[in-house]
CSV table of C-alpha atoms in Angstrom, one decimal:
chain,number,residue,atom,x,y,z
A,1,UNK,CA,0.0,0.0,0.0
A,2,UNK,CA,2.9,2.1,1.2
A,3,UNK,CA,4.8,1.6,-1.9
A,4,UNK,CA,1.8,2.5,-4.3
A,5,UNK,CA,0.9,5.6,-2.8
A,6,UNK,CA,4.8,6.3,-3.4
A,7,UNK,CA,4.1,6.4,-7.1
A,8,UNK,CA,0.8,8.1,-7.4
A,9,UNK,CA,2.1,11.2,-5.4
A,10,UNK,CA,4.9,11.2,-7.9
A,11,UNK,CA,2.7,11.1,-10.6
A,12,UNK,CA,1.1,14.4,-9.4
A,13,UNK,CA,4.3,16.1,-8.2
A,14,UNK,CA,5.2,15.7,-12.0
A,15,UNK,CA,7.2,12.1,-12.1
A,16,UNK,CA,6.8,9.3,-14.5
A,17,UNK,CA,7.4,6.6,-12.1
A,18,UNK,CA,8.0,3.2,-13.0
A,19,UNK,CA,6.7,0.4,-10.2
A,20,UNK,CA,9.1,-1.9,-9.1
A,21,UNK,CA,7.1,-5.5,-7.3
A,22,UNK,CA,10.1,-7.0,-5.1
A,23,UNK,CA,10.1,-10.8,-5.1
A,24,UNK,CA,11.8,-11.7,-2.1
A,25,UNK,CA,9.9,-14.7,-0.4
A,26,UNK,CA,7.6,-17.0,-0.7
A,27,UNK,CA,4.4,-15.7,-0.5
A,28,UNK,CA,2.0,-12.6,-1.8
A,29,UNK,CA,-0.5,-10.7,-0.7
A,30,UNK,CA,-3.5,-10.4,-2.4
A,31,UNK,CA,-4.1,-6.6,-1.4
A,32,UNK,CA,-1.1,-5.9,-2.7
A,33,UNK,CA,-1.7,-7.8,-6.2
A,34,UNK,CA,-5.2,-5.6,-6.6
A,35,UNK,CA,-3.0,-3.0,-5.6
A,36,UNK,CA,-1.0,-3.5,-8.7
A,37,UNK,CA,-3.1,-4.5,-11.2
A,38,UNK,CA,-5.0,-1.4,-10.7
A,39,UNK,CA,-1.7,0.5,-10.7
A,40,UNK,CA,-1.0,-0.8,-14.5
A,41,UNK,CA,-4.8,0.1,-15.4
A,42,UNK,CA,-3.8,3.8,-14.4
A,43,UNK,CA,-1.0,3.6,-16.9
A,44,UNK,CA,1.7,3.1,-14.2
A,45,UNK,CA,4.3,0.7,-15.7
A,46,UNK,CA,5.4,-2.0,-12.8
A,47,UNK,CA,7.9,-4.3,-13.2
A,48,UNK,CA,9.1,-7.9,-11.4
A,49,UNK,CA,12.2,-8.1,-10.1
A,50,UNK,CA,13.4,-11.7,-8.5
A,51,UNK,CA,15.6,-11.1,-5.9
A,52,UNK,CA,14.7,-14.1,-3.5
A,53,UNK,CA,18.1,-15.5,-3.8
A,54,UNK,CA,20.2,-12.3,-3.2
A,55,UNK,CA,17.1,-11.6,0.4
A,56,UNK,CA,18.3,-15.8,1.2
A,57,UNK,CA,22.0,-14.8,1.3
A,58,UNK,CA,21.8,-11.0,2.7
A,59,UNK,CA,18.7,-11.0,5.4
A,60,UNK,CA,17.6,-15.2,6.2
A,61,UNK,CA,20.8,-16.3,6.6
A,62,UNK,CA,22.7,-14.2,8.4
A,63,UNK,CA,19.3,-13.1,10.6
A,64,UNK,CA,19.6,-17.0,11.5
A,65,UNK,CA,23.1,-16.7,12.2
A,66,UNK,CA,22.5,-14.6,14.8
A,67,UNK,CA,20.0,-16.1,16.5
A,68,UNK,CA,21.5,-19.0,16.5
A,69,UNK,CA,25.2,-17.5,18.4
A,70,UNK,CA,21.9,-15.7,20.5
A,71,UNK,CA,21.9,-12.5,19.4
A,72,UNK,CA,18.8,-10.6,18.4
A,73,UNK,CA,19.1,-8.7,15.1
A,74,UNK,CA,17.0,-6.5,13.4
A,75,UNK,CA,16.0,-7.8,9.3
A,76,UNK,CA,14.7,-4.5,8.1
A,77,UNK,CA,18.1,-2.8,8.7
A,78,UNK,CA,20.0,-5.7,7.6
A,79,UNK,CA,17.5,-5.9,4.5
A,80,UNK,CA,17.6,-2.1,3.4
A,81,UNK,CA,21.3,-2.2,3.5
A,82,UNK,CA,21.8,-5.4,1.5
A,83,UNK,CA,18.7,-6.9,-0.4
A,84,UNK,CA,15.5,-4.2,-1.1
A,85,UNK,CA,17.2,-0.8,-1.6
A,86,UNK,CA,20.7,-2.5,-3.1
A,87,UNK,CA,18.0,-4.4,-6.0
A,88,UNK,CA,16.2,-1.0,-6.6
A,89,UNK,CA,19.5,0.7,-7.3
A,90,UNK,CA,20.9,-1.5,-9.4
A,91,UNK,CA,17.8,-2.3,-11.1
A,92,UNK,CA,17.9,2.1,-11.6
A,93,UNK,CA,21.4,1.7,-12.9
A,94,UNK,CA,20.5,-1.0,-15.2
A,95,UNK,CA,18.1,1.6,-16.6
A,96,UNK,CA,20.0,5.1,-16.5
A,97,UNK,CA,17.4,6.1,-14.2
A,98,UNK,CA,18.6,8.3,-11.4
A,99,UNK,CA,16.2,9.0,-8.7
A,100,UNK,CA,15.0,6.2,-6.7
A,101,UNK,CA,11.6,6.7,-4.3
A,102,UNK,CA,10.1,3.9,-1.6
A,103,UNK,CA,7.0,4.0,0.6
A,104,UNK,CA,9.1,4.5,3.7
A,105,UNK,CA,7.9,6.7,6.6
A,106,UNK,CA,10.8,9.1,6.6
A,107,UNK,CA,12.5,12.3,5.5
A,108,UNK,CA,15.1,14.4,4.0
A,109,UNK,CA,16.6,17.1,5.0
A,110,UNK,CA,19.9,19.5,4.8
A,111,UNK,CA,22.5,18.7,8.0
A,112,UNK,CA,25.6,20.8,7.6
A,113,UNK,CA,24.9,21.5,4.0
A,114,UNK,CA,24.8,17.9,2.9
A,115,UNK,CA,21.6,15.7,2.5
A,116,UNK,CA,20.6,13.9,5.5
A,117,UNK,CA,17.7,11.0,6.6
A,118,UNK,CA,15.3,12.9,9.1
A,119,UNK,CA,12.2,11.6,11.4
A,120,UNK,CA,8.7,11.4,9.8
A,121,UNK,CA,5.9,14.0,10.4
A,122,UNK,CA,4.3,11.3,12.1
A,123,UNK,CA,6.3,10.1,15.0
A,124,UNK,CA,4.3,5.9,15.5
A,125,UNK,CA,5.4,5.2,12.1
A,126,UNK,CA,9.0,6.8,11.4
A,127,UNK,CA,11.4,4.3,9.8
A,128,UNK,CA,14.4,6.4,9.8
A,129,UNK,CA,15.9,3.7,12.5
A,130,UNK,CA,16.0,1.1,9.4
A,131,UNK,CA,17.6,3.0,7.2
A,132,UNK,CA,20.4,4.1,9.2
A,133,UNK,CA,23.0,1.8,7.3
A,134,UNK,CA,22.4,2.6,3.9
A,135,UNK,CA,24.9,3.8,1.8
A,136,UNK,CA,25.5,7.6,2.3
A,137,UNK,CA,25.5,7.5,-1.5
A,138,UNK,CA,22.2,6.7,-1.8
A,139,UNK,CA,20.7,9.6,-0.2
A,140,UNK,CA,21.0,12.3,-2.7
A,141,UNK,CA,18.7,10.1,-5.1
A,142,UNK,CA,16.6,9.0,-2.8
A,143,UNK,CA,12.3,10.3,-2.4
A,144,UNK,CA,10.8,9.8,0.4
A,145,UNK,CA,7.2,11.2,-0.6
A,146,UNK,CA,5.4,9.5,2.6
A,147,UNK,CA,7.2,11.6,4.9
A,148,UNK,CA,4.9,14.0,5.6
A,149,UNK,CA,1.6,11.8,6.0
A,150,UNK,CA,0.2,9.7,8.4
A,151,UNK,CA,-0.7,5.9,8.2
A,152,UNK,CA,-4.6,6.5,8.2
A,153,UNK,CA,-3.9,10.1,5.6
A,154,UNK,CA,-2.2,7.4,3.3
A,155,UNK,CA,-5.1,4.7,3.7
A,156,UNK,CA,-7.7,7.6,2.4
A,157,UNK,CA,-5.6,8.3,-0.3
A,158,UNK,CA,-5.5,5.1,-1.8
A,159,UNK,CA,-9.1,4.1,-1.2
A,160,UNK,CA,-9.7,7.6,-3.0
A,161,UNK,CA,-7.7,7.2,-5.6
A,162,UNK,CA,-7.5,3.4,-6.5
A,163,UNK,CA,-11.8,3.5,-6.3
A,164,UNK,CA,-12.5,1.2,-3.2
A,165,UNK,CA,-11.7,1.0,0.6
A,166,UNK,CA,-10.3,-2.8,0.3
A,167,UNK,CA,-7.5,-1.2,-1.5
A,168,UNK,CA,-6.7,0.3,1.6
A,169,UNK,CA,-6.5,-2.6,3.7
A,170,UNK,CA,-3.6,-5.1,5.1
A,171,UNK,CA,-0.1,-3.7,6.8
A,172,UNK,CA,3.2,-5.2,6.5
A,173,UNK,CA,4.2,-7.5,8.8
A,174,UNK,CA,7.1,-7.2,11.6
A,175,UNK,CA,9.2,-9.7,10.0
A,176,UNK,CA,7.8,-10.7,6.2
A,177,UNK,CA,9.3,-13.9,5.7
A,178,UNK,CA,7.9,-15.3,8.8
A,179,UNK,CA,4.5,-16.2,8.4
A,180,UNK,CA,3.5,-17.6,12.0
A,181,UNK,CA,5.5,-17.1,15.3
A,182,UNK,CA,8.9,-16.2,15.3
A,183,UNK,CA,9.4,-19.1,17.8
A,184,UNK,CA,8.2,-21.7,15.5
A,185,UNK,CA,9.7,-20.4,12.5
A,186,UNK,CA,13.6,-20.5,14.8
A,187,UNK,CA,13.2,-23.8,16.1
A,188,UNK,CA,12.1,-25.8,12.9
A,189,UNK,CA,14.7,-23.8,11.1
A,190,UNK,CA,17.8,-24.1,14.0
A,191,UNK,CA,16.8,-27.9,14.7
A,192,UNK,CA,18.9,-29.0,17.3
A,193,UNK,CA,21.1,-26.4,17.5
A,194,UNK,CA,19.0,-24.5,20.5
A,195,UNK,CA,17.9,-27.2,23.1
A,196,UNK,CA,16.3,-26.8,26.4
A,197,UNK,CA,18.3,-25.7,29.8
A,198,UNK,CA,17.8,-24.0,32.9
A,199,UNK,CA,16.5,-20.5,33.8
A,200,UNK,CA,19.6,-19.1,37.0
A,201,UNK,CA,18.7,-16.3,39.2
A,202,UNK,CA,21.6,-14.2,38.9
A,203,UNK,CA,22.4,-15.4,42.2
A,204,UNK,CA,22.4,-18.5,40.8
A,205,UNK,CA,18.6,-20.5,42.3
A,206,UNK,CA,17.4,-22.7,39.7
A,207,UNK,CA,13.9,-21.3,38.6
A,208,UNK,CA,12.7,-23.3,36.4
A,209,UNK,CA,13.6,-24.8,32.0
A,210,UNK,CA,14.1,-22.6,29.6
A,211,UNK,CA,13.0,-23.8,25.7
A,212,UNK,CA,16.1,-22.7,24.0
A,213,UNK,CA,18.2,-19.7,24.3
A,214,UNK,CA,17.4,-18.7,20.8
A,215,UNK,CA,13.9,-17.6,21.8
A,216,UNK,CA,14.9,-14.8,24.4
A,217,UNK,CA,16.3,-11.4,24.3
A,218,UNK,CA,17.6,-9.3,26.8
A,219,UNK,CA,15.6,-7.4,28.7
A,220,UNK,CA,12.4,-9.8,28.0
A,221,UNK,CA,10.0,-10.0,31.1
A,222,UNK,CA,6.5,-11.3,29.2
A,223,UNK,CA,6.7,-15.3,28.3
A,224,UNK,CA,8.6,-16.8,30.5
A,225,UNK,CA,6.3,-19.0,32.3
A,226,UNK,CA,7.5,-17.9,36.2
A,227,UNK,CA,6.3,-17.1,39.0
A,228,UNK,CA,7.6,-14.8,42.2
A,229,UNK,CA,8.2,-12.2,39.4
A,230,UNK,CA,8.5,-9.8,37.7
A,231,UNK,CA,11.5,-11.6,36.5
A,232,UNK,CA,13.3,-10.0,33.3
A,233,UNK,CA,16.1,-11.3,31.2
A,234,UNK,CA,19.7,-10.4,32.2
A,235,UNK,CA,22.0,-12.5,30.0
A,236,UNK,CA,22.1,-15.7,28.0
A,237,UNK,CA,25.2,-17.9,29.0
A,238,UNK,CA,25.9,-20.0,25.6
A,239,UNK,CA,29.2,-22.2,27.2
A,240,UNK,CA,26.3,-23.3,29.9
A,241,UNK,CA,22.9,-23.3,27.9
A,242,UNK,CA,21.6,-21.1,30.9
A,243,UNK,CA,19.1,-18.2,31.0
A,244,UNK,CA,20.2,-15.9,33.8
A,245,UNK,CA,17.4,-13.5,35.2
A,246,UNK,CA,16.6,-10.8,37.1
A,247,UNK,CA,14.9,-8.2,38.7
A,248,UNK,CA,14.2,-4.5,36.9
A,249,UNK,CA,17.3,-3.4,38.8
A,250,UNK,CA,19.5,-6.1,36.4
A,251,UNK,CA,19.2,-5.4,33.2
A,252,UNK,CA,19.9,-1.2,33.7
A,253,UNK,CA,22.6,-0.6,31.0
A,254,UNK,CA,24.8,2.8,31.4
A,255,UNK,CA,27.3,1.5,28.8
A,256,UNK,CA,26.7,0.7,25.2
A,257,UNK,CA,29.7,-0.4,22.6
A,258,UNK,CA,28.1,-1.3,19.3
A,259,UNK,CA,30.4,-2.3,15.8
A,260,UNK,CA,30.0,-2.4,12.3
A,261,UNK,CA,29.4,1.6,12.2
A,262,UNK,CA,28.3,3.6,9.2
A,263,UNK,CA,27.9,7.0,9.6
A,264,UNK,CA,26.5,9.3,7.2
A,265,UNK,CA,27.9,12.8,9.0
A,266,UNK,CA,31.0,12.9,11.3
A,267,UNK,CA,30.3,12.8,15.2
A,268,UNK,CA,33.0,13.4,18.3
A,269,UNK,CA,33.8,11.9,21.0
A,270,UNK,CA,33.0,14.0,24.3
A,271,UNK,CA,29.7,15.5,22.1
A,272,UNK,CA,25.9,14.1,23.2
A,273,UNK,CA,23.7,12.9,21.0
A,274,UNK,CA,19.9,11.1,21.1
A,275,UNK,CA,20.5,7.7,21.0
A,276,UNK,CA,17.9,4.7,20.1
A,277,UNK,CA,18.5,1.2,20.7
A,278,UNK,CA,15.7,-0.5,19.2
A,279,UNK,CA,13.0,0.7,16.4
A,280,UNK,CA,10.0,1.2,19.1
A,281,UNK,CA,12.2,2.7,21.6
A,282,UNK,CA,12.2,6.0,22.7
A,283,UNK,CA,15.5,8.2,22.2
A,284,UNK,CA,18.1,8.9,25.2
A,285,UNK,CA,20.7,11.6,25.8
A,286,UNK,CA,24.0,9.7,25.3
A,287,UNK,CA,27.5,10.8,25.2
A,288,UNK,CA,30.0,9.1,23.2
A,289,UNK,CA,32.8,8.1,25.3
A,290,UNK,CA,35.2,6.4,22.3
A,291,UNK,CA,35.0,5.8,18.6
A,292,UNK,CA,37.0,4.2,16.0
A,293,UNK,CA,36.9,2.4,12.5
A,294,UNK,CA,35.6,-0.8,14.0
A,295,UNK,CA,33.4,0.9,16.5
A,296,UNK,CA,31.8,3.5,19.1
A,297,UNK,CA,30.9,3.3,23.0
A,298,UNK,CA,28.3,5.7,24.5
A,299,UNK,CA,27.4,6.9,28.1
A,300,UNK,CA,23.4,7.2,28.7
A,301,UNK,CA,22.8,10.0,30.8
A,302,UNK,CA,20.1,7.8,32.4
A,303,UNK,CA,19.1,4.0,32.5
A,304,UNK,CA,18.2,2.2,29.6
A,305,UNK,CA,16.1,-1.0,29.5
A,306,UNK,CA,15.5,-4.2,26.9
A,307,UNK,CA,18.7,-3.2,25.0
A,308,UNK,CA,20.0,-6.4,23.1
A,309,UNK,CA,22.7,-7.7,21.6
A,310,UNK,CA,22.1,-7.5,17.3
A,311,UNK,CA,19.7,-4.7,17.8
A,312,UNK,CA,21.5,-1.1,16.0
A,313,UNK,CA,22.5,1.9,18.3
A,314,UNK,CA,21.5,4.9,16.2
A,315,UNK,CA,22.9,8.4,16.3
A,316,UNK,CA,20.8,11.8,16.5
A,317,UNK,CA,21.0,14.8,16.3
A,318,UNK,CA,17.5,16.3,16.9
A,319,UNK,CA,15.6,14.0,14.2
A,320,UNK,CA,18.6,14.3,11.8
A,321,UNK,CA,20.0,10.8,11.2
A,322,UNK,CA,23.7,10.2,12.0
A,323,UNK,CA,24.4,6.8,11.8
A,324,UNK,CA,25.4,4.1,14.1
A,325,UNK,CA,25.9,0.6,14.9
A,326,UNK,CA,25.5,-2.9,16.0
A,327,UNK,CA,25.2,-3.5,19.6
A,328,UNK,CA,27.6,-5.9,20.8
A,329,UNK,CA,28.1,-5.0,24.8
A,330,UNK,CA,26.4,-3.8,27.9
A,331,UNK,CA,27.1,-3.1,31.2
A,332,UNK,CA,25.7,-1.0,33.8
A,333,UNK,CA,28.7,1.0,35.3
């Protein structure tokens, strides 16, 4: 829905957008093949492009990767980077076409004279947190033309425009390759590889099994089948299959170190920034304490909670976009 709203507002800013349908799983929606037929009856050209084996290698496989050495990652980021907006590009390339636009929820904007990612208008849906990683390349082509509107302003539109209110219907899902539970889908696909073990208090009372490590993050407190609580995740302990857990008070973090960075504008060690630690999360004043080529560490000026391993540390500065990376470290000191 996103996506086609994309290319009828270019339409009317003046554009002659060409549609580009994403094969990347298994699976289709059949809001979003209305969606597209009706798009081609309004003379919008829309083509296919296959690019389930380049998603496999760049988002699945390393997304199971990580759960599997029980880290929790983030596909979106991971998928913008490598699989959706990379086969956009080079499908624009291909073509000699130069501007590229998507149906993401975000902005641009000038930072220090140079083109810069910004927050939505409308706060519940900004994606700016997923697109952190791209390219800094990429952002001078790039139309955003859903920035300004909200999720229910762009479901009027397209019941409006495309002629009925079923058009308007359906969201995407939180992971689109998973259709079911995410538990289901990571033990059928990690087999043996995440078996049962015991749930520690972090003074070390036995509190009851755990299902497989795979299946929690930090900072968890719903699902975990206890009682006495609340009880909330504090670590996983791979070497001893063990689930160590813990009041609020345990899983405070002060400290964040995160690798893998890509920034899009220079930052300095010593400066504060707003810092988010998960997509739904809400920014916290950070300063960073130490940064080099394979990573940064940052300071929160207060508590944070539920910040996991895999999930991206991303920079600020007012709702400018930054950059940042992937957390690796914790520690409440």
């Amino acid at each position: 829905m996103d996506s086609c709203t994309s290319a009828l507002l270019l339409r009317e800013m003046g554009y002659a957008p060409i549609g580009v349908r994403l094969v990347l799983h298994q699976g289709d929606d059949l809001n979003d093949q209305n969606r597209l037929k009706a798009l081609r009856s309004m003379g919008i050209e829309v083509l296919e492009v296959d690019g389930r084996d380049v998603f496999h290698r760049a988002v699945i496989k390393p997304f199971l990767e990580d759960y599997e050495s029980c880290r929790t990652p983030n596909p979106c980021v991971i998928c913008n980077e490598n699989a959706k907006l990379k086969l956009l590009f080079d499908e624009a390339d291909r073509r000699g076409i130069e501007l590229v636009a998507t149906g993401h929820y975000v902005k641009k904007a000038v930072y220090r004279e140079r083109a810069s990612l910004a927050r939505a208008s409308f706060a519940p849906k900004d994606q700016s947190y997923m697109l952190y990683r791209i390219p800094r390349r990429w952002i001078d082509r790039l139309i955003f033309p859903l920035g300004d509107m909200s999720k229910e302003q762009v479901r009027r539109y397209v019941a409006q425009e495309m002629g009925s209110p079923d058009m308007a219907q359906g969201d995407s899902q939180d992971i689109c390759f998973i259709d079911g539970a995410l538990d289901d889908f990571l033990l059928s696909s990690l087999g043996g590889s995440s078996s049962p073990g015991p749930m520690l208090s972090v003074g070390g009372e036995v509190l009851g099994r755990h299902r497989g490590l795979c299946l929690y993050t930090e900072g968890q407190r719903k699902g975990l089948g206890l009682g006495g609580g609340p009880w909330f995740v504090v670590k996983k302990d791979i070497k001893a299959n063990s689930l160590i857990l813990g009041r609020r008070e345990n899983v405070e973090v002060r400290r964040i170190r995160a690798s893998s960075p890509r920034w899009h504008h220079p930052v300095e060690v010593g400066a504060s920034y707003d810092l988010q630690h998960r997509y739904r999360s809400r920014p916290q004043r950070g300063t960073l304490v130490s940064l080099d080529d394979r990573g940064m560490e940052v300071l929160l000026d207060y508590p944070a909670y539920g910040v996991a391993l895999g999930q991206s540390l991303v920079f600020y500065d007012g709702d400018r976009v930054l950059g940042g990376g992937i957390i690796d470290w914790t520690a409440n000191w």
